[in-house]
XYZ file of C-alpha atoms in Angstrom:
539
model
C -20.608 -5.089 3.529
C -20.849 -8.863 3.030
C -23.407 -10.744 5.128
C -20.682 -13.249 6.065
C -18.794 -10.586 8.036
C -19.657 -10.678 11.746
C -21.255 -7.583 13.240
C -18.854 -5.085 14.862
C -19.906 -5.989 18.407
C -19.077 -9.639 17.642
C -15.735 -8.789 16.054
C -14.812 -6.577 19.002
C -14.969 -9.583 21.351
C -11.367 -10.721 20.875
C -10.097 -13.812 22.692
C -6.346 -13.660 23.218
C -6.129 -17.027 24.963
C -3.962 -19.388 22.916
C -5.382 -22.766 21.844
C -4.905 -25.770 24.100
C -2.728 -27.542 21.543
C 0.785 -26.531 20.524
C 0.836 -24.200 17.501
C 2.392 -26.890 15.326
C -0.583 -29.148 16.085
C -3.253 -26.524 15.352
C -4.400 -26.924 11.721
C -5.469 -24.027 9.514
C -9.205 -23.452 9.084
C -10.093 -21.623 5.879
C -13.136 -19.775 7.190
C -15.062 -17.496 4.807
C -13.946 -13.895 5.175
C -10.393 -14.765 6.228
C -8.682 -15.772 2.984
C -8.312 -14.533 -0.591
C -9.289 -16.201 -3.864
C -6.567 -17.895 -5.873
C -5.121 -16.350 -9.020
C -6.948 -17.044 -12.273
C -4.968 -19.296 -14.646
C -5.099 -16.717 -17.474
C -3.229 -14.191 -15.311
C -0.510 -16.678 -14.376
C -0.122 -17.653 -18.030
C 0.158 -14.014 -19.099
C 3.014 -13.487 -16.625
C 4.698 -16.844 -17.311
C 4.220 -17.821 -13.677
C 4.244 -21.533 -12.806
C 1.396 -24.029 -12.419
C -1.634 -22.169 -13.799
C -4.806 -24.142 -12.930
C -8.245 -23.743 -11.423
C -8.252 -24.195 -7.650
C -9.225 -22.475 -4.407
C -7.474 -22.473 -1.016
C -10.530 -24.102 0.573
C -10.104 -27.152 -1.730
C -8.569 -30.251 -0.217
C -6.468 -30.855 -3.326
C -4.404 -27.823 -4.340
C -3.269 -29.505 -7.597
C 0.408 -28.992 -6.868
C 3.231 -30.277 -9.092
C 4.414 -33.772 -8.154
C 7.805 -32.415 -7.106
C 6.363 -29.368 -5.294
C 8.434 -29.974 -2.151
C 11.666 -30.172 -4.109
C 10.764 -26.946 -5.970
C 10.145 -25.011 -2.756
C 13.219 -26.276 -0.916
C 15.400 -25.457 -3.918
C 13.807 -22.001 -4.039
C 14.414 -21.636 -0.287
C 18.101 -22.450 -0.739
C 18.420 -20.083 -3.689
C 16.999 -17.166 -1.663
C 19.188 -17.913 1.353
C 22.205 -17.689 -0.948
C 20.969 -14.578 -2.777
C 19.662 -12.457 0.112
C 21.991 -12.160 3.078
C 19.249 -10.433 5.087
C 16.965 -13.463 4.703
C 19.639 -15.780 6.079
C 20.230 -13.355 8.947
C 16.523 -13.059 9.802
C 16.222 -16.842 9.897
C 19.115 -17.138 12.376
C 19.037 -14.241 14.823
C 15.489 -14.189 16.235
C 15.538 -15.076 19.952
C 11.723 -15.126 20.190
C 11.682 -12.392 22.806
C 8.133 -11.414 21.864
C 8.769 -7.666 21.538
C 6.832 -7.766 18.271
C 4.041 -10.033 19.497
C 1.384 -7.440 20.286
C 2.398 -4.956 17.556
C 0.650 -6.580 14.580
C -2.780 -5.128 13.779
C -4.048 -8.566 12.728
C -3.110 -10.078 16.096
C -4.557 -7.096 17.983
C -7.796 -7.320 16.005
C -8.069 -11.101 15.831
C -6.158 -12.723 18.684
C -4.734 -15.535 16.524
C -1.257 -16.368 17.936
C 0.051 -17.225 14.470
C -0.465 -13.587 13.502
C 2.088 -12.550 16.094
C 5.015 -11.628 13.812
C 7.410 -13.822 15.738
C 5.196 -16.867 15.234
C 4.270 -16.044 11.626
C 8.013 -16.003 10.857
C 8.376 -19.279 12.770
C 6.161 -20.936 10.152
C 9.030 -20.441 7.696
C 11.873 -20.639 10.203
C 10.844 -24.106 11.420
C 11.265 -25.511 7.890
C 14.565 -23.637 7.572
C 15.842 -25.346 10.714
C 14.729 -28.760 9.489
C 16.399 -28.601 6.078
C 19.173 -26.041 6.334
C 20.721 -26.238 9.836
C 22.776 -28.983 11.440
C 21.023 -28.618 14.802
C 17.619 -28.978 13.191
C 18.634 -32.037 11.209
C 19.930 -33.743 14.354
C 17.467 -32.617 17.045
C 14.392 -32.185 14.812
C 11.402 -30.949 16.803
C 13.551 -30.346 19.891
C 15.335 -27.647 17.902
C 12.030 -26.196 16.666
C 12.334 -27.913 13.293
C 9.520 -29.447 11.270
C 9.174 -31.078 7.892
C 7.589 -29.289 4.952
C 4.204 -30.907 4.347
C 0.992 -29.995 2.519
C -0.470 -28.780 5.818
C 2.553 -26.542 6.398
C 2.220 -25.144 2.884
C -1.450 -24.337 3.522
C -0.470 -22.666 6.782
C 2.063 -20.529 4.901
C -0.581 -19.428 2.421
C -3.153 -18.580 5.078
C -0.870 -16.465 7.249
C 1.504 -14.904 4.703
C -1.618 -13.554 3.031
C -2.739 -12.166 6.370
C 0.311 -9.920 6.582
C 0.194 -6.490 4.967
C 3.990 -6.083 5.084
C 3.424 -2.875 7.046
C 6.668 -3.351 9.035
C 5.253 -1.992 12.300
C 6.692 -4.999 14.122
C 10.185 -4.200 12.805
C 10.130 -0.859 14.646
C 10.022 -2.722 17.972
C 12.381 -5.612 17.149
C 15.649 -5.241 19.124
C 17.490 -7.062 16.326
C 15.953 -5.113 13.470
C 14.329 -8.146 11.865
C 12.130 -7.041 8.957
C 9.119 -9.330 9.052
C 7.891 -7.876 5.747
C 10.959 -9.345 4.045
C 10.111 -12.724 5.585
C 6.551 -12.471 4.290
C 7.894 -11.554 0.852
C 10.104 -14.638 0.889
C 7.185 -16.814 1.987
C 5.059 -15.491 -0.863
C 7.881 -15.970 -3.366
C 8.164 -19.621 -2.359
C 4.410 -20.094 -2.681
C 4.531 -18.500 -6.141
C 7.014 -21.156 -7.278
C 4.234 -23.769 -7.159
C 1.421 -21.490 -8.303
C -0.074 -20.633 -4.908
C -0.928 -16.946 -5.194
C -3.973 -14.684 -4.954
C -5.851 -13.048 -7.773
C -6.105 -9.611 -6.162
C -2.328 -9.364 -6.581
C -1.647 -11.318 -9.770
C -4.430 -9.749 -11.865
C -3.237 -6.158 -11.237
C 0.299 -7.260 -12.108
C -0.943 -8.843 -15.346
C -2.956 -5.722 -16.155
C 0.105 -3.583 -15.540
C 2.071 -5.551 -18.129
C -0.823 -5.434 -20.585
C -1.893 -1.759 -20.351
C 0.580 -0.020 -18.041
C -1.667 0.123 -14.965
C -3.284 -2.170 -12.397
C -6.864 -1.520 -13.467
C -6.297 -2.448 -17.089
C -7.262 1.031 -18.334
C -6.593 1.389 -22.066
C -4.781 4.531 -23.315
C -7.959 6.065 -24.720
C -9.752 5.314 -21.444
C -7.137 7.212 -19.466
C -7.402 10.191 -21.812
C -11.192 10.181 -21.608
C -11.128 10.200 -17.811
C -8.592 13.022 -17.598
C -10.687 15.071 -20.030
C -13.751 14.311 -17.913
C -12.013 15.681 -14.818
C -10.925 18.761 -16.779
C -14.622 19.319 -17.566
C -15.506 19.059 -13.874
C -12.771 21.523 -12.918
C -13.991 23.958 -15.561
C -17.551 23.718 -14.221
C -16.242 24.385 -10.721
C -13.736 27.170 -11.420
C -14.429 28.461 -14.924
C -10.855 27.525 -15.881
C -9.927 24.901 -18.474
C -6.842 23.011 -17.333
C -4.453 21.405 -19.805
C -4.165 17.613 -20.060
C -0.784 16.911 -21.717
C -0.440 13.216 -22.600
C 2.660 11.435 -24.006
C 4.268 14.836 -24.585
C 7.853 14.400 -25.662
C 10.337 16.902 -24.286
C 8.251 17.858 -21.241
C 10.351 18.684 -18.204
C 8.545 16.318 -15.819
C 6.765 12.961 -16.149
C 3.916 12.694 -13.644
C 2.892 9.223 -12.496
C 0.151 8.486 -9.980
C -1.781 5.346 -8.938
C -4.469 4.333 -11.429
C -6.913 4.167 -8.520
C -6.875 7.967 -8.527
C -8.294 7.923 -12.046
C -11.195 5.542 -11.557
C -12.056 5.272 -7.870
C -13.585 7.772 -5.471
C -12.318 9.427 -3.346
C -9.014 9.293 -5.247
C -10.616 11.054 -8.200
C -10.946 14.232 -6.149
C -7.243 14.000 -5.302
C -6.502 13.707 -9.019
C -8.487 16.886 -9.695
C -6.361 18.603 -7.050
C -3.170 17.606 -8.914
C -4.551 18.948 -12.189
C -5.552 22.281 -10.670
C -2.179 22.674 -8.949
C -0.141 21.924 -12.076
C -2.197 24.345 -14.143
C -1.902 27.121 -11.567
C 1.905 26.951 -11.358
C 2.328 26.432 -15.122
C 4.179 23.138 -14.706
C 5.733 21.710 -17.874
C 4.716 18.075 -17.381
C 3.121 15.124 -19.121
C 1.048 12.077 -18.284
C 1.909 8.790 -19.950
C -0.652 6.280 -21.186
C 2.009 3.561 -21.091
C 3.346 4.187 -17.590
C 0.025 5.127 -16.032
C 0.603 3.405 -12.695
C 2.721 4.442 -9.740
C 1.980 1.403 -7.586
C 4.056 -1.743 -7.851
C 2.261 -4.941 -6.859
C 5.508 -6.757 -7.524
C 6.320 -5.834 -3.919
C 3.643 -8.356 -2.921
C 4.726 -11.018 -5.421
C 8.483 -11.349 -5.840
C 11.661 -9.326 -6.146
C 11.844 -10.190 -9.840
C 8.341 -8.838 -10.369
C 9.258 -5.605 -8.557
C 12.084 -5.121 -11.025
C 9.956 -5.882 -14.091
C 7.191 -3.465 -13.122
C 9.503 -0.680 -11.964
C 11.346 -0.695 -15.278
C 8.346 0.585 -17.273
C 8.316 3.983 -15.544
C 11.950 4.667 -16.292
C 11.686 3.300 -19.835
C 8.859 5.747 -20.492
C 10.792 8.623 -18.891
C 13.637 7.863 -21.283
C 11.327 7.588 -24.319
C 9.639 10.912 -23.587
C 12.931 12.662 -22.836
C 11.864 14.207 -19.513
C 14.285 15.550 -16.914
C 12.816 13.854 -13.849
C 9.714 12.129 -12.455
C 7.085 13.474 -10.074
C 5.017 10.849 -8.288
C 1.486 11.192 -6.934
C 0.021 10.099 -3.609
C 1.022 6.439 -3.612
C 2.141 4.249 -0.739
C 4.222 1.256 -1.730
C 5.588 2.989 -4.859
C 7.869 4.952 -2.554
C 9.390 1.985 -0.810
C 10.035 0.314 -4.165
C 11.590 3.417 -5.722
C 13.794 4.472 -2.833
C 14.773 1.120 -1.313
C 14.924 -1.287 -4.260
C 15.272 0.645 -7.507
C 19.016 1.357 -7.443
C 20.080 -2.241 -6.840
C 17.417 -3.803 -9.085
C 17.168 -1.432 -12.061
C 20.325 0.582 -11.590
C 20.750 4.357 -11.186
C 18.650 6.438 -13.591
C 21.703 8.230 -14.983
C 19.862 9.441 -18.091
C 17.688 11.732 -15.902
C 18.680 14.897 -14.041
C 18.732 15.476 -10.317
C 15.270 16.925 -9.617
C 15.063 20.690 -9.240
C 11.725 22.450 -8.827
C 11.186 24.681 -11.889
C 9.032 26.951 -9.734
C 11.164 27.474 -6.612
C 14.623 26.304 -7.671
C 14.764 23.866 -4.751
C 17.082 20.911 -5.363
C 15.558 17.644 -4.064
C 18.798 16.035 -2.934
C 17.028 13.015 -1.433
C 16.007 12.074 -5.001
C 19.517 12.461 -6.419
C 19.735 8.787 -7.362
C 16.145 7.783 -8.151
C 15.267 11.099 -9.890
C 11.745 10.870 -8.490
C 10.040 13.275 -6.069
C 6.917 12.718 -3.973
C 4.064 15.153 -4.603
C 3.843 15.936 -0.865
C 7.467 17.126 -0.889
C 6.904 19.102 -4.075
C 3.783 20.883 -2.810
C 5.239 21.541 0.646
C 8.150 23.284 -1.073
C 5.751 25.423 -3.145
C 3.895 26.497 0.001
C 7.080 27.214 1.930
C 8.244 29.499 -0.886
C 4.875 31.325 -1.077
C 4.123 30.196 -4.612
C 0.444 29.333 -3.980
C -2.543 31.498 -3.120
C -4.410 29.418 -0.545
C -7.620 30.013 1.372
C -7.771 27.406 4.175
C -11.184 28.773 5.162
C -12.632 26.867 2.232
C -11.989 23.675 4.205
C -13.495 24.965 7.447
C -16.310 22.420 7.334
C -13.612 19.781 7.824
C -11.874 18.762 11.025
C -8.946 16.785 9.761
C -6.583 14.075 10.943
C -3.825 12.309 8.991
C -3.194 8.591 8.524
C 0.520 7.903 8.027
C 0.509 5.340 5.225
C 2.926 2.552 6.143
C 5.367 2.631 3.243
C 5.941 6.366 2.740
C 5.874 6.959 6.499
C 7.503 4.078 8.342
C 9.660 2.923 5.424
C 10.600 6.331 4.032
C 10.224 8.858 6.865
C 7.689 11.040 5.038
C 6.088 12.401 8.223
C 6.124 16.185 8.229
C 5.656 17.157 4.572
C 2.033 15.946 4.300
C 1.193 17.514 7.663
C 2.790 20.794 6.597
C 0.611 20.858 3.475
C -2.565 19.974 5.381
C -1.981 22.628 8.054
C -1.594 25.261 5.340
C -4.835 24.356 3.569
C -6.972 23.575 6.653
C -7.616 25.482 9.859
C -8.614 22.474 11.951
C -6.022 19.701 12.173
C -5.589 17.101 14.940
C -3.116 14.236 15.177
C -4.132 10.821 16.440
C -2.340 9.487 19.555
C 1.460 9.361 19.293
C 1.667 5.574 19.534
C -0.558 5.204 16.447
C 1.162 7.581 13.989
C 4.493 8.206 12.246
C 6.923 5.294 12.893
C 4.280 3.513 14.957
C 1.411 4.086 12.543
C -1.226 1.370 12.243
C -1.965 -0.168 8.868
C -5.301 0.206 7.069
C -5.613 -3.600 7.154
C -5.831 -3.966 3.366
C -2.311 -3.320 2.128
C 0.069 -5.753 0.381
C -2.684 -6.801 -2.003
C -5.218 -7.776 0.679
C -7.732 -5.025 -0.152
C -10.230 -7.453 -1.676
C -13.755 -8.241 -0.498
C -13.634 -11.997 0.098
C -11.348 -11.550 3.129
C -13.440 -8.707 4.550
C -13.484 -10.079 8.085
C -9.686 -10.013 8.272
C -9.616 -6.511 6.798
C -12.003 -5.256 9.453
C -10.061 -7.054 12.191
C -6.722 -5.760 10.897
C -8.073 -2.225 10.552
C -9.532 -2.188 14.063
C -6.513 -0.460 15.719
C -6.545 2.311 13.108
C -10.320 2.745 13.441
C -9.937 2.920 17.210
C -7.396 5.767 16.910
C -9.711 7.634 14.530
C -12.563 7.120 17.001
C -10.462 8.833 19.679
C -9.924 12.057 17.677
C -13.480 11.982 16.365
C -14.898 11.923 19.880
C -12.358 14.368 21.339
C -12.073 16.918 18.520
C -15.002 16.194 16.220
C -12.731 14.944 13.413
C -14.784 14.171 10.316
C -12.123 13.763 7.624
C -9.271 11.247 7.485
C -6.505 12.162 5.031
C -3.770 9.954 3.584
C -1.220 9.812 0.750
C -1.924 6.287 -0.506
C -4.409 4.999 -3.087
C -4.815 1.673 -1.285
C -5.700 3.552 1.898
C -8.228 5.647 0.009
C -9.857 2.399 -1.148
C -9.750 0.435 2.113
C -10.329 3.071 4.797
C -13.900 4.120 3.765
C -15.440 0.655 4.409
C -13.395 0.461 7.619
C -14.865 3.734 8.876
C -18.364 2.582 7.906
C -18.000 -0.831 9.549
C -16.784 0.537 12.879
C -19.529 3.172 12.903
C -17.417 6.295 12.377
C -18.960 9.264 10.466
C -15.541 10.110 9.018
C -14.865 10.405 5.281
C -11.531 9.682 3.627
C -9.579 11.993 1.336
C -6.219 12.518 -0.278
C -4.139 15.515 0.752
C -4.354 17.152 -2.687
C -8.128 17.161 -2.647
C -7.799 19.595 0.242
C -5.178 21.536 -1.720
C -7.596 21.787 -4.657
C -10.337 23.081 -2.374
C -8.111 25.779 -0.875
C -6.306 26.801 -4.064
C -7.340 30.255 -5.296
C -6.669 30.083 -9.031
C -5.923 33.144 -11.124
C -9.038 34.089 -13.101
C -11.342 31.627 -11.374
C -15.033 32.381 -11.076
C -16.665 32.620 -7.649
C -16.280 29.219 -6.009
C -19.384 27.909 -4.261
C -18.569 24.200 -3.948
C -15.604 22.030 -3.066
C -14.334 19.272 -5.364
C -17.053 16.918 -4.130
C -19.761 19.388 -5.083
C -20.472 20.226 -1.434
C -21.028 23.865 -0.357
C -17.911 25.627 0.846
C -17.906 26.509 4.533
C -17.489 30.238 3.832
C -20.630 30.189 1.640
C -22.597 28.370 4.325
C -21.585 30.961 6.903
C -22.581 33.874 4.663
C -26.046 32.458 4.127
C -25.629 32.567 0.330
C -26.498 28.900 -0.096
């Protein structure tokens, strides 16, 4: 953890008193640990994004185009015309404050401008000034203000302190989606080259190699073979690693973080064991080796460009449908944007499980099924031999990842799987899970190290809920179905002093799965002794 991050006891002292000045008169302070580095020029050039140059948000001169204000206001008008929801969200907010205390960044930091209603006001005030009659006449008395360099810097600071988790939208009586407002704010910033590298570099990598980490095709193959070796050492069984296999029934796509980053690697091994055990006719692709879509944090056009590669590869390989791994924002992109942006995938078939015959009607249009749904269906139809006792050293809780949970309603399937592969499961408090789940604090491209203080502040509500079940039930394992969560939750647990490790759901499935012909299992996927072996005294 960076030395610049305050100690937990300091960060826990949160002052909710607003500043003495009005919010419009309170300038932004780019303190270390609260903002993200700017995008490298080479990544902007690769993506044909505007104004590539060397700069940092802490610089006084942001090296903007001379006509930057005209560019942004024209972009503002274009998006008001294109997206009816954006126009609606600008007009209907009555500033009731129902969302004010729902944002994890406001709860963990106390900055009034991180109240969703006020963060949206940063954009709405410029909207009133330039696009409404009342604002043009009454100016500040109508809550209008002119777009200035200081306002632009304020946009950057706070729109990159929003993880687009949409928790605030659950409580809004008008249904305003603050994530859409943040997306619009970021799109406008992108028009003049004000973006962050932790988002733009993964997008550039995805165009270059098919995944966010820039893994080359041979690198992906090498890693999958490496995991097959590990599984063979553990079980005595050599699993197949089909890659770019034309005519396979199913294309499997998972986040690239599962390939190269612990603890996602153990989740990946769980997938491989499961597919081998059920004899699934599937293939990986070295060209569409990424389920995540960082376009969601950049622009609607970028969402469309990145999403297209998965379906282009499905068409090239001639598969019937797509199975997706444990990814968070992939599921909001696929199920809420894909049809209108990329069009229905009519060349694919409506997904039907080749093992159980179950028709996944919810994927009728997108032709893509979530691995949690797929595995839950296998368990329900008694297609897996599971020994939950192998996970008895674990006392498990589940973190509802924002996009598959709140945006897509994927609540019960992951829990159903976990409860069938573990004997000790405990939910966190009701007001912190499912629709009301708290964000990890590092989503929407904010999972980088230079803004670590904000990540720890934003993750405080989730850590507090984990602390509750840890102290009450002895929970020592936090599960999730999101690669970003698997990357951001471990440092959060460490920072807030919680002896709780993080895992994907299918790591637990891999532990519990009794494979046909396996040798005697003594360790779990992490190489730790199985609980049943500990109890027998054999280790």
